[in-house]
PDB file of C-alpha atoms and ligand atoms in Angstrom:
ATOM      1  CA  MET A  22      81.323  97.209  78.519  1.00 70.00           C
ATOM      2  CA  SER A  23      81.662  97.469  82.274  1.00 84.00           C
ATOM      3  CA  SER A  24      83.122  94.952  84.681  1.00 86.00           C
ATOM      4  CA  HIS A  25      80.890  92.477  86.486  1.00 95.00           C
ATOM      5  CA  HIS A  26      83.063  92.918  89.560  1.00 98.00           C
ATOM      6  CA  ASP A  27      83.075  95.829  91.983  1.00 98.00           C
ATOM      7  CA  LEU A  28      85.362  94.993  94.896  1.00 98.00           C
ATOM      8  CA  HIS A  29      85.469  98.240  96.894  1.00 98.00           C
ATOM      9  CA  CYS A  30      82.541 100.212  98.359  1.00 98.00           C
ATOM     10  CA  HIS A  31      81.177 101.647 101.614  1.00 98.00           C
ATOM     11  CA  SER A  32      77.941 101.682 103.599  1.00 98.00           C
ATOM     12  CA  TYR A  33      76.918 103.886 106.537  1.00 98.00           C
ATOM     13  CA  ILE A  34      78.450 101.281 108.848  1.00 98.00           C
ATOM     14  CA  SER A  35      81.649 103.245 108.043  1.00 98.00           C
ATOM     15  CA  ASP A  36      81.539 106.544 106.119  1.00 98.00           C
ATOM     16  CA  GLY A  37      79.087 105.793 103.296  1.00 98.00           C
ATOM     17  CA  LEU A  38      75.558 107.174 103.074  1.00 98.00           C
ATOM     18  CA  LEU A  39      73.458 104.046 102.424  1.00 98.00           C
ATOM     19  CA  SER A  40      72.712 100.941 104.472  1.00 98.00           C
ATOM     20  CA  PRO A  41      74.510  97.707 103.467  1.00 98.00           C
ATOM     21  CA  THR A  42      71.200  96.448 102.030  1.00 98.00           C
ATOM     22  CA  GLU A  43      70.752  99.587  99.931  1.00 98.00           C
ATOM     23  CA  VAL A  44      74.331  99.313  98.645  1.00 98.00           C
ATOM     24  CA  VAL A  45      73.792  95.687  97.593  1.00 98.00           C
ATOM     25  CA  ASP A  46      70.465  96.475  95.880  1.00 98.00           C
ATOM     26  CA  ARG A  47      71.992  99.391  94.048  1.00 98.00           C
ATOM     27  CA  ALA A  48      74.934  97.274  92.896  1.00 98.00           C
ATOM     28  CA  ALA A  49      72.586  94.534  91.642  1.00 98.00           C
ATOM     29  CA  HIS A  50      70.559  97.102  89.660  1.00 97.00           C
ATOM     30  CA  GLY A  51      73.789  98.559  88.287  1.00 95.00           C
ATOM     31  CA  GLY A  52      74.766  95.199  86.771  1.00 96.00           C
ATOM     32  CA  VAL A  53      77.307  94.103  89.394  1.00 98.00           C
ATOM     33  CA  ALA A  54      77.455  90.292  89.687  1.00 98.00           C
ATOM     34  CA  VAL A  55      80.243  90.107  92.299  1.00 98.00           C
ATOM     35  CA  LEU A  56      80.347  92.795  94.985  1.00 98.00           C
ATOM     36  CA  ALA A  57      82.719  93.269  97.926  1.00 99.00           C
ATOM     37  CA  LEU A  58      81.507  95.536 100.729  1.00 99.00           C
ATOM     38  CA  THR A  59      84.702  97.041 102.187  1.00 99.00           C
ATOM     39  CA  ASP A  60      83.823  99.384 105.031  1.00 99.00           C
ATOM     40  CA  HIS A  61      86.685 101.183 106.798  1.00 99.00           C
ATOM     41  CA  ASP A  62      88.066  99.110 109.690  1.00 99.00           C
ATOM     42  CA  THR A  63      84.845  97.185 110.395  1.00 99.00           C
ATOM     43  CA  THR A  64      83.023  94.096 109.142  1.00 99.00           C
ATOM     44  CA  ASP A  65      79.765  94.912 110.945  1.00 98.00           C
ATOM     45  CA  GLY A  66      77.836  95.524 107.694  1.00 98.00           C
ATOM     46  CA  LEU A  67      78.592  92.145 106.139  1.00 99.00           C
ATOM     47  CA  GLU A  68      75.827  90.108 107.707  1.00 98.00           C
ATOM     48  CA  SER A  69      72.964  92.238 106.447  1.00 98.00           C
ATOM     49  CA  ALA A  70      74.750  92.714 103.097  1.00 99.00           C
ATOM     50  CA  ARG A  71      74.887  88.928 102.762  1.00 98.00           C
ATOM     51  CA  GLU A  72      71.142  88.557 103.307  1.00 98.00           C
ATOM     52  CA  ALA A  73      70.471  91.295 100.752  1.00 98.00           C
ATOM     53  CA  ALA A  74      72.838  89.667  98.228  1.00 98.00           C
ATOM     54  CA  ILE A  75      71.005  86.340  98.521  1.00 98.00           C
ATOM     55  CA  GLN A  76      67.698  88.161  97.890  1.00 98.00           C
ATOM     56  CA  ALA A  77      69.139  90.093  94.948  1.00 98.00           C
ATOM     57  CA  GLY A  78      70.837  87.027  93.451  1.00 98.00           C
ATOM     58  CA  ILE A  79      74.363  88.467  93.355  1.00 98.00           C
ATOM     59  CA  SER A  80      77.557  87.191  94.910  1.00 98.00           C
ATOM     60  CA  LEU A  81      78.877  89.008  97.999  1.00 98.00           C
ATOM     61  CA  ILE A  82      82.566  88.893  98.896  1.00 99.00           C
ATOM     62  CA  ASN A  83      83.350  89.629 102.546  1.00 99.00           C
ATOM     63  CA  GLY A  84      85.617  92.673 102.599  1.00 99.00           C
ATOM     64  CA  VAL A  85      87.144  95.413 104.733  1.00 99.00           C
ATOM     65  CA  GLU A  86      89.387  98.449 104.070  1.00 99.00           C
ATOM     66  CA  ILE A  87      92.029  98.772 106.768  1.00 99.00           C
ATOM     67  CA  SER A  88      94.010 101.911 107.635  1.00 99.00           C
ATOM     68  CA  ALA A  89      97.744 101.141 107.857  1.00 98.00           C
ATOM     69  CA  ARG A  90     101.082 102.916 108.111  1.00 98.00           C
ATOM     70  CA  TRP A  91     104.002 102.829 105.687  1.00 98.00           C
ATOM     71  CA  GLN A  92     106.985 105.189 105.857  1.00 98.00           C
ATOM     72  CA  GLY A  93     105.007 107.338 108.312  1.00 97.00           C
ATOM     73  CA  ARG A  94     102.085 107.748 105.893  1.00 97.00           C
ATOM     74  CA  THR A  95      98.554 106.357 105.915  1.00 98.00           C
ATOM     75  CA  LEU A  96      97.718 103.669 103.367  1.00 98.00           C
ATOM     76  CA  HIS A  97      94.492 101.737 102.816  1.00 98.00           C
ATOM     77  CA  VAL A  98      94.664  97.964 102.458  1.00 99.00           C
ATOM     78  CA  LEU A  99      91.629  95.987 101.304  1.00 99.00           C
ATOM     79  CA  GLY A 100      91.013  92.588 102.805  1.00 99.00           C
ATOM     80  CA  LEU A 101      89.008  90.562 100.276  1.00 99.00           C
ATOM     81  CA  ASN A 102      87.320  87.211 100.812  1.00 99.00           C
ATOM     82  CA  ILE A 103      88.091  87.287 104.531  1.00 99.00           C
ATOM     83  CA  ASP A 104      86.512  85.213 107.267  1.00 99.00           C
ATOM     84  CA  PRO A 105      84.920  87.983 109.365  1.00 98.00           C
ATOM     85  CA  ASP A 106      84.831  85.696 112.408  1.00 98.00           C
ATOM     86  CA  ASN A 107      88.607  85.366 112.545  1.00 99.00           C
ATOM     87  CA  ARG A 108      89.907  86.393 115.962  1.00 98.00           C
ATOM     88  CA  ILE A 109      93.234  87.880 114.792  1.00 99.00           C
ATOM     89  CA  LEU A 110      91.496  90.068 112.212  1.00 99.00           C
ATOM     90  CA  GLN A 111      88.826  91.230 114.662  1.00 99.00           C
ATOM     91  CA  ASN A 112      91.416  92.026 117.302  1.00 99.00           C
ATOM     92  CA  GLY A 113      93.330  94.156 114.765  1.00 99.00           C
ATOM     93  CA  LEU A 114      90.129  95.945 113.742  1.00 99.00           C
ATOM     94  CA  LYS A 115      89.221  96.593 117.367  1.00 98.00           C
ATOM     95  CA  ASN A 116      92.592  98.300 117.927  1.00 98.00           C
ATOM     96  CA  THR A 117      92.221 100.326 114.731  1.00 98.00           C
ATOM     97  CA  GLN A 118      88.739 101.448 115.791  1.00 98.00           C
ATOM     98  CA  ALA A 119      90.144 102.551 119.167  1.00 98.00           C
ATOM     99  CA  GLU A 120      92.834 104.560 117.373  1.00 98.00           C
ATOM    100  CA  ARG A 121      90.107 106.160 115.238  1.00 98.00           C
ATOM    101  CA  ASN A 122      88.392 107.279 118.465  1.00 98.00           C
ATOM    102  CA  ASN A 123      91.691 108.675 119.810  1.00 98.00           C
ATOM    103  CA  ARG A 124      92.299 110.553 116.611  1.00 98.00           C
ATOM    104  CA  ALA A 125      88.723 111.928 116.565  1.00 98.00           C
ATOM    105  CA  GLN A 126      89.175 113.227 120.096  1.00 98.00           C
ATOM    106  CA  LYS A 127      92.382 115.028 119.130  1.00 98.00           C
ATOM    107  CA  MET A 128      90.697 116.436 116.031  1.00 98.00           C
ATOM    108  CA  THR A 129      87.830 117.715 118.185  1.00 98.00           C
ATOM    109  CA  GLU A 130      90.348 119.439 120.469  1.00 98.00           C
ATOM    110  CA  LYS A 131      92.067 121.074 117.514  1.00 98.00           C
ATOM    111  CA  LEU A 132      88.726 122.333 116.217  1.00 98.00           C
ATOM    112  CA  GLN A 133      87.895 123.693 119.662  1.00 98.00           C
ATOM    113  CA  GLN A 134      91.221 125.532 119.806  1.00 97.00           C
ATOM    114  CA  ALA A 135      90.417 127.036 116.417  1.00 97.00           C
ATOM    115  CA  GLY A 136      87.069 128.294 117.797  1.00 97.00           C
ATOM    116  CA  PHE A 137      84.717 125.571 116.493  1.00 98.00           C
ATOM    117  CA  ASP A 138      82.755 124.022 119.360  1.00 97.00           C
ATOM    118  CA  GLY A 139      80.429 121.048 119.432  1.00 97.00           C
ATOM    119  CA  ALA A 140      82.266 118.674 117.105  1.00 98.00           C
ATOM    120  CA  GLU A 141      82.210 115.773 119.557  1.00 97.00           C
ATOM    121  CA  GLU A 142      78.403 115.530 119.888  1.00 98.00           C
ATOM    122  CA  GLY A 143      77.848 116.729 116.327  1.00 98.00           C
ATOM    123  CA  VAL A 144      80.053 114.063 114.785  1.00 98.00           C
ATOM    124  CA  ARG A 145      78.752 111.326 117.076  1.00 97.00           C
ATOM    125  CA  ARG A 146      75.225 112.085 115.865  1.00 97.00           C
ATOM    126  CA  LEU A 147      76.309 111.369 112.264  1.00 98.00           C
ATOM    127  CA  VAL A 148      78.095 108.099 113.047  1.00 98.00           C
ATOM    128  CA  GLN A 149      75.986 104.959 112.557  1.00 97.00           C
ATOM    129  CA  GLY A 150      78.589 102.224 113.042  1.00 97.00           C
ATOM    130  CA  PRO A 151      81.668 101.531 115.173  1.00 98.00           C
ATOM    131  CA  ILE A 152      84.064 103.957 113.427  1.00 97.00           C
ATOM    132  CA  GLN A 153      84.525 107.713 113.296  1.00 98.00           C
ATOM    133  CA  SER A 154      85.910 109.003 110.005  1.00 98.00           C
ATOM    134  CA  ARG A 155      87.127 112.321 108.680  1.00 98.00           C
ATOM    135  CA  THR A 156      84.116 112.075 106.362  1.00 98.00           C
ATOM    136  CA  HIS A 157      81.847 112.485 109.419  1.00 98.00           C
ATOM    137  CA  PHE A 158      83.822 115.574 110.438  1.00 98.00           C
ATOM    138  CA  ALA A 159      83.437 116.921 106.890  1.00 98.00           C
ATOM    139  CA  ARG A 160      79.661 116.370 107.014  1.00 98.00           C
ATOM    140  CA  TRP A 161      79.470 118.144 110.364  1.00 98.00           C
ATOM    141  CA  LEU A 162      81.552 121.108 109.141  1.00 98.00           C
ATOM    142  CA  VAL A 163      79.290 121.493 106.085  1.00 98.00           C
ATOM    143  CA  GLU A 164      76.107 121.038 108.152  1.00 98.00           C
ATOM    144  CA  GLN A 165      77.227 123.774 110.582  1.00 98.00           C
ATOM    145  CA  GLY A 166      78.024 126.128 107.719  1.00 98.00           C
ATOM    146  CA  HIS A 167      81.698 126.348 108.712  1.00 98.00           C
ATOM    147  CA  VAL A 168      82.596 125.429 105.109  1.00 98.00           C
ATOM    148  CA  LYS A 169      80.666 125.413 101.825  1.00 98.00           C
ATOM    149  CA  ASN A 170      81.387 121.836 100.778  1.00 97.00           C
ATOM    150  CA  PHE A 171      83.420 118.680 101.325  1.00 96.00           C
ATOM    151  CA  SER A 172      86.328 119.796  99.275  1.00 97.00           C
ATOM    152  CA  GLN A 173      86.658 122.943 101.404  1.00 98.00           C
ATOM    153  CA  ALA A 174      86.295 120.888 104.604  1.00 98.00           C
ATOM    154  CA  PHE A 175      89.242 118.706 103.623  1.00 98.00           C
ATOM    155  CA  LYS A 176      91.343 121.569 102.303  1.00 98.00           C
ATOM    156  CA  ARG A 177      90.908 123.869 105.296  1.00 98.00           C
ATOM    157  CA  PHE A 178      90.591 121.375 108.130  1.00 98.00           C
ATOM    158  CA  LEU A 179      90.957 117.684 107.431  1.00 98.00           C
ATOM    159  CA  ARG A 180      93.791 116.933 105.062  1.00 97.00           C
ATOM    160  CA  LYS A 181      97.467 116.922 106.028  1.00 95.00           C
ATOM    161  CA  GLY A 182      98.383 120.513 106.866  1.00 96.00           C
ATOM    162  CA  GLY A 183      94.726 121.395 107.668  1.00 98.00           C
ATOM    163  CA  GLN A 184      93.744 122.986 111.006  1.00 98.00           C
ATOM    164  CA  ALA A 185      92.259 119.812 112.495  1.00 98.00           C
ATOM    165  CA  TYR A 186      94.525 117.218 110.886  1.00 98.00           C
ATOM    166  CA  VAL A 187      95.920 114.488 113.132  1.00 98.00           C
ATOM    167  CA  ASP A 188      98.073 111.586 111.918  1.00 97.00           C
ATOM    168  CA  GLY A 189      96.509 108.206 112.688  1.00 97.00           C
ATOM    169  CA  GLU A 190      98.810 105.834 114.524  1.00 98.00           C
ATOM    170  CA  TRP A 191      97.745 102.727 112.614  1.00 98.00           C
ATOM    171  CA  ALA A 192      99.480  99.355 112.600  1.00 98.00           C
ATOM    172  CA  GLU A 193     102.357  98.942 110.137  1.00 98.00           C
ATOM    173  CA  LEU A 194     101.667  97.622 106.648  1.00 98.00           C
ATOM    174  CA  ALA A 195     103.100  94.108 107.149  1.00 98.00           C
ATOM    175  CA  GLU A 196     101.097  93.590 110.331  1.00 98.00           C
ATOM    176  CA  THR A 197      97.873  94.711 108.650  1.00 99.00           C
ATOM    177  CA  ILE A 198      98.499  92.315 105.762  1.00 99.00           C
ATOM    178  CA  SER A 199      99.075  89.493 108.263  1.00 99.00           C
ATOM    179  CA  TRP A 200      95.637  90.073 109.909  1.00 99.00           C
ATOM    180  CA  ILE A 201      93.934  89.791 106.512  1.00 99.00           C
ATOM    181  CA  GLN A 202      95.795  86.633 105.602  1.00 99.00           C
ATOM    182  CA  ALA A 203      95.162  85.099 109.030  1.00 99.00           C
ATOM    183  CA  ALA A 204      91.483  85.494 108.123  1.00 99.00           C
ATOM    184  CA  GLY A 205      92.088  83.640 104.819  1.00 98.00           C
ATOM    185  CA  GLY A 206      91.750  86.777 102.679  1.00 99.00           C
ATOM    186  CA  GLN A 207      93.754  88.564 100.011  1.00 99.00           C
ATOM    187  CA  ALA A 208      95.481  91.817 100.968  1.00 99.00           C
ATOM    188  CA  VAL A 209      95.070  94.369  98.167  1.00 99.00           C
ATOM    189  CA  LEU A 210      96.636  97.833  98.095  1.00 98.00           C
ATOM    190  CA  ALA A 211      93.736 100.288  97.624  1.00 98.00           C
ATOM    191  CA  HIS A 212      93.748 103.232  95.176  1.00 98.00           C
ATOM    192  CA  PRO A 213      97.524 103.598  94.610  1.00 98.00           C
ATOM    193  CA  GLY A 214      96.866 106.767  92.616  1.00 96.00           C
ATOM    194  CA  ARG A 215      95.523 108.640  95.633  1.00 96.00           C
ATOM    195  CA  TYR A 216      98.570 108.785  97.902  1.00 96.00           C
ATOM    196  CA  GLN A 217     100.187 111.888  96.432  1.00 93.00           C
ATOM    197  CA  MET A 218     103.519 110.205  95.890  1.00 96.00           C
ATOM    198  CA  GLY A 219     105.954 110.676  93.056  1.00 96.00           C
ATOM    199  CA  LYS A 220     106.580 107.850  90.614  1.00 97.00           C
ATOM    200  CA  ALA A 221     109.705 106.523  92.345  1.00 98.00           C
ATOM    201  CA  ARG A 222     108.109 106.311  95.801  1.00 98.00           C
ATOM    202  CA  LEU A 223     104.983 104.715  94.396  1.00 98.00           C
ATOM    203  CA  ARG A 224     107.012 102.027  92.660  1.00 98.00           C
ATOM    204  CA  ARG A 225     108.823 101.478  95.949  1.00 98.00           C
ATOM    205  CA  LEU A 226     105.431 101.059  97.623  1.00 98.00           C
ATOM    206  CA  PHE A 227     104.504  98.289  95.156  1.00 98.00           C
ATOM    207  CA  GLU A 228     107.833  96.614  95.875  1.00 98.00           C
ATOM    208  CA  ASP A 229     107.437  96.930  99.670  1.00 98.00           C
ATOM    209  CA  PHE A 230     103.845  95.740  99.457  1.00 98.00           C
ATOM    210  CA  LYS A 231     105.081  92.563  97.773  1.00 98.00           C
ATOM    211  CA  THR A 232     107.922  92.173 100.300  1.00 98.00           C
ATOM    212  CA  ALA A 233     105.346  92.543 103.111  1.00 98.00           C
ATOM    213  CA  LYS A 234     103.568  89.547 101.470  1.00 98.00           C
ATOM    214  CA  GLY A 235     100.704  91.567  99.996  1.00 99.00           C
ATOM    215  CA  ASP A 236      98.619  89.764  97.373  1.00 99.00           C
ATOM    216  CA  GLY A 237      97.424  92.383  94.943  1.00 98.00           C
ATOM    217  CA  VAL A 238      96.750  95.992  93.965  1.00 98.00           C
ATOM    218  CA  GLU A 239      93.751  97.943  92.725  1.00 98.00           C
ATOM    219  CA  LEU A 240      94.541  98.794  89.113  1.00 98.00           C
ATOM    220  CA  ILE A 241      91.252 100.628  88.711  1.00 97.00           C
ATOM    221  CA  SER A 242      89.669 102.612  91.547  1.00 96.00           C
ATOM    222  CA  GLY A 243      86.854 105.040  90.842  1.00 89.00           C
ATOM    223  CA  ARG A 244      87.990 107.166  87.949  1.00 86.00           C
ATOM    224  CA  THR A 245      91.563 106.110  87.215  1.00 86.00           C
ATOM    225  CA  GLU A 246      93.459 107.684  84.309  1.00 92.00           C
ATOM    226  CA  ALA A 247      94.415 105.248  81.510  1.00 93.00           C
ATOM    227  CA  GLN A 248      98.039 106.207  81.985  1.00 96.00           C
ATOM    228  CA  ASP A 249      97.910 105.271  85.690  1.00 96.00           C
ATOM    229  CA  ILE A 250      96.185 101.960  84.941  1.00 97.00           C
ATOM    230  CA  ARG A 251      99.002 101.113  82.508  1.00 97.00           C
ATOM    231  CA  ARG A 252     101.687 102.028  85.005  1.00 97.00           C
ATOM    232  CA  PHE A 253     100.093 100.129  87.929  1.00 98.00           C
ATOM    233  CA  HIS A 254      99.549  97.146  85.617  1.00 98.00           C
ATOM    234  CA  GLU A 255     103.216  97.158  84.627  1.00 98.00           C
ATOM    235  CA  TRP A 256     104.370  97.224  88.279  1.00 98.00           C
ATOM    236  CA  ALA A 257     101.811  94.571  89.245  1.00 98.00           C
ATOM    237  CA  GLN A 258     103.329  92.297  86.582  1.00 98.00           C
ATOM    238  CA  GLU A 259     106.864  93.131  87.675  1.00 98.00           C
ATOM    239  CA  PHE A 260     106.181  92.341  91.358  1.00 98.00           C
ATOM    240  CA  GLU A 261     103.750  89.499  90.659  1.00 98.00           C
ATOM    241  CA  LEU A 262     100.753  91.101  92.314  1.00 98.00           C
ATOM    242  CA  LEU A 263      97.149  90.169  91.524  1.00 98.00           C
ATOM    243  CA  ALA A 264      94.860  92.810  90.007  1.00 98.00           C
ATOM    244  CA  SER A 265      91.660  94.183  91.520  1.00 98.00           C
ATOM    245  CA  LEU A 266      89.152  96.925  90.763  1.00 98.00           C
ATOM    246  CA  GLY A 267      86.455  98.811  92.655  1.00 98.00           C
ATOM    247  CA  SER A 268      84.395 101.993  92.548  1.00 98.00           C
ATOM    248  CA  ASP A 269      85.059 103.140  96.147  1.00 98.00           C
ATOM    249  CA  PHE A 270      81.374 104.124  96.104  1.00 98.00           C
ATOM    250  CA  HIS A 271      80.262 106.042  99.232  1.00 98.00           C
ATOM    251  CA  GLY A 272      76.812 107.231  98.166  1.00 98.00           C
ATOM    252  CA  PRO A 273      74.631 108.565  95.357  1.00 97.00           C
ATOM    253  CA  GLY A 274      75.418 111.910  93.754  1.00 93.00           C
ATOM    254  CA  PRO A 275      78.198 113.489  91.746  1.00 91.00           C
ATOM    255  CA  MET A 276      80.800 113.354  94.528  1.00 91.00           C
ATOM    256  CA  TRP A 277      81.257 109.595  94.310  1.00 94.00           C
ATOM    257  CA  GLN A 278      81.864 107.101  91.567  1.00 94.00           C
ATOM    258  CA  PRO A 279      78.719 104.976  90.967  1.00 96.00           C
ATOM    259  CA  LEU A 280      78.659 101.225  91.587  1.00 97.00           C
ATOM    260  CA  GLY A 281      79.308  98.902  88.673  1.00 89.00           C
ATOM    261  CA  LYS A 282      80.458 101.382  86.051  1.00 93.00           C
ATOM    262  CA  LEU A 283      84.110 100.352  85.897  1.00 95.00           C
ATOM    263  CA  PRO A 284      86.013  99.414  82.765  1.00 94.00           C
ATOM    264  CA  PRO A 285      87.243  95.806  82.709  1.00 95.00           C
ATOM    265  CA  LEU A 286      90.752  94.963  83.916  1.00 96.00           C
ATOM    266  CA  PRO A 287      93.475  94.700  81.255  1.00 95.00           C
ATOM    267  CA  LYS A 288      93.255  91.304  79.524  1.00 94.00           C
ATOM    268  CA  ASP A 289      96.705  90.014  80.410  1.00 95.00           C
ATOM    269  CA  CYS A 290      96.543  90.599  84.189  1.00 95.00           C
ATOM    270  CA  THR A 291      95.719  87.985  86.832  1.00 98.00           C
ATOM    271  CA  PRO A 292      92.554  89.081  88.647  1.00 98.00           C
ATOM    272  CA  VAL A 293      92.350  88.639  92.398  1.00 98.00           C
ATOM    273  CA  TRP A 294      89.266  86.429  91.912  1.00 98.00           C
ATOM    274  CA  SER A 295      91.361  83.862  90.020  1.00 98.00           C
ATOM    275  CA  VAL A 296      92.397  82.481  93.437  1.00 98.00           C
ATOM    276  CA  TRP A 297      88.810  82.246  94.799  1.00 97.00           C
TER     277      TRP A 297
HETATM  278  P1  AMP B  22      89.699 108.610 107.339  1.00 80.85           P
HETATM  279  O1  AMP B  22      89.759 107.167 106.907  1.00 80.85           O
HETATM  280  O2  AMP B  22      88.844 108.822 108.524  1.00 80.85           O
HETATM  281  O3  AMP B  22      91.057 109.229 107.470  1.00 80.85           O
HETATM  282  O4  AMP B  22      88.957 109.390 106.181  1.00 80.85           O
HETATM  283  C1  AMP B  22      89.288 109.139 104.857  1.00 80.85           C
HETATM  284  C2  AMP B  22      88.022 109.227 104.028  1.00 80.85           C
HETATM  285  O5  AMP B  22      87.726 110.583 103.773  1.00 80.85           O
HETATM  286  C3  AMP B  22      88.176 108.584 102.664  1.00 80.85           C
HETATM  287  O6  AMP B  22      87.833 107.227 102.726  1.00 80.85           O
HETATM  288  C4  AMP B  22      87.179 109.359 101.840  1.00 80.85           C
HETATM  289  O7  AMP B  22      85.912 108.763 102.012  1.00 80.85           O
HETATM  290  C5  AMP B  22      87.155 110.728 102.478  1.00 80.85           C
HETATM  291  N1  AMP B  22      87.965 111.741 101.780  1.00 80.85           N
HETATM  292  C6  AMP B  22      89.296 111.885 101.808  1.00 80.85           C
HETATM  293  N2  AMP B  22      89.684 112.967 101.101  1.00 80.85           N
HETATM  294  C7  AMP B  22      88.554 113.526 100.617  1.00 80.85           C
HETATM  295  C8  AMP B  22      88.257 114.683  99.817  1.00 80.85           C
HETATM  296  N3  AMP B  22      89.220 115.498  99.368  1.00 80.85           N
HETATM  297  N4  AMP B  22      86.960 114.923  99.526  1.00 80.85           N
HETATM  298  C9  AMP B  22      85.983 114.121  99.983  1.00 80.85           C
HETATM  299  N5  AMP B  22      86.200 113.029 100.736  1.00 80.85           N
HETATM  300  C10 AMP B  22      87.460 112.741 101.051  1.00 80.85           C
HETATM  301 MN1   MN B  23      85.794 106.642 102.974  1.00 80.85          MN
HETATM  302 MN1   MN B  24      90.473 104.440 100.903  1.00 80.85          MN
HETATM  303 MN1   MN B  25      87.332 103.150 100.273  1.00 80.85          MN
END
């Protein structure tokens, strides 16, 4: 049995491959009854997603995935059930988008220094919304034949330690959470298993997330190991955080988790939708 909820996915308005309408249609066909579109640092896809959801007869939750800083690292915080018209949220997103442009410029310079020209125009050609992502750089690097695939693009160039890596100077965690809550939404820590932290630091992150007034955590994101789900569940109970789940779908194909194929949340957790 798979969950009726999928509360984390992307369209080409950020770094996904499909339009918001195509994402919604695909989710509906995949058995999703409640979908949150959570593009990186923008809500621009929500309006057309909403129209598509009405047509498809599924429920659309307004979402966003915001880049934030904690202990000098980048974290992703989902804003779920937000009011996209909220001024405080939109102001925060505007600043984050500007920082994405700054970072992209620095990444372009690093690529140039390493002998790879043309990233600026090349990446801009692949961007269809208001944000530039490392995913666009990865697509450009593959397209130009500088690397064989995405995984090589991240390893050689884009991940921490890579030739073109630049730290994003995002807003701090507590501030990011406050934008989401100003817009009436729930702040949910995205994919805790993906931050390459040891167990002690990760537990500390759950604790700090609660202290920063965060609402919940993603217990299941894409393919999450049973052992991780159990551990995140335990910490969510300990710190009284709501539970969420999402595919983090970015497009069709083997690289991404499909929409609507997630196992259900553990029975004794409190789902984020219990407050909706
Ligand atoms: P950014 O938010 O611009 O820093 O880019 C992060 C995005 O890059 C994530 O949301 C993923 O979509 C993608 N990403 C990160 N690491 C990898 C990887 N190893 N392989 C493929 N995509 C990745
Ligand atoms: Mn992404
Ligand atoms: Mn993410
Ligand atoms: Mn995501």
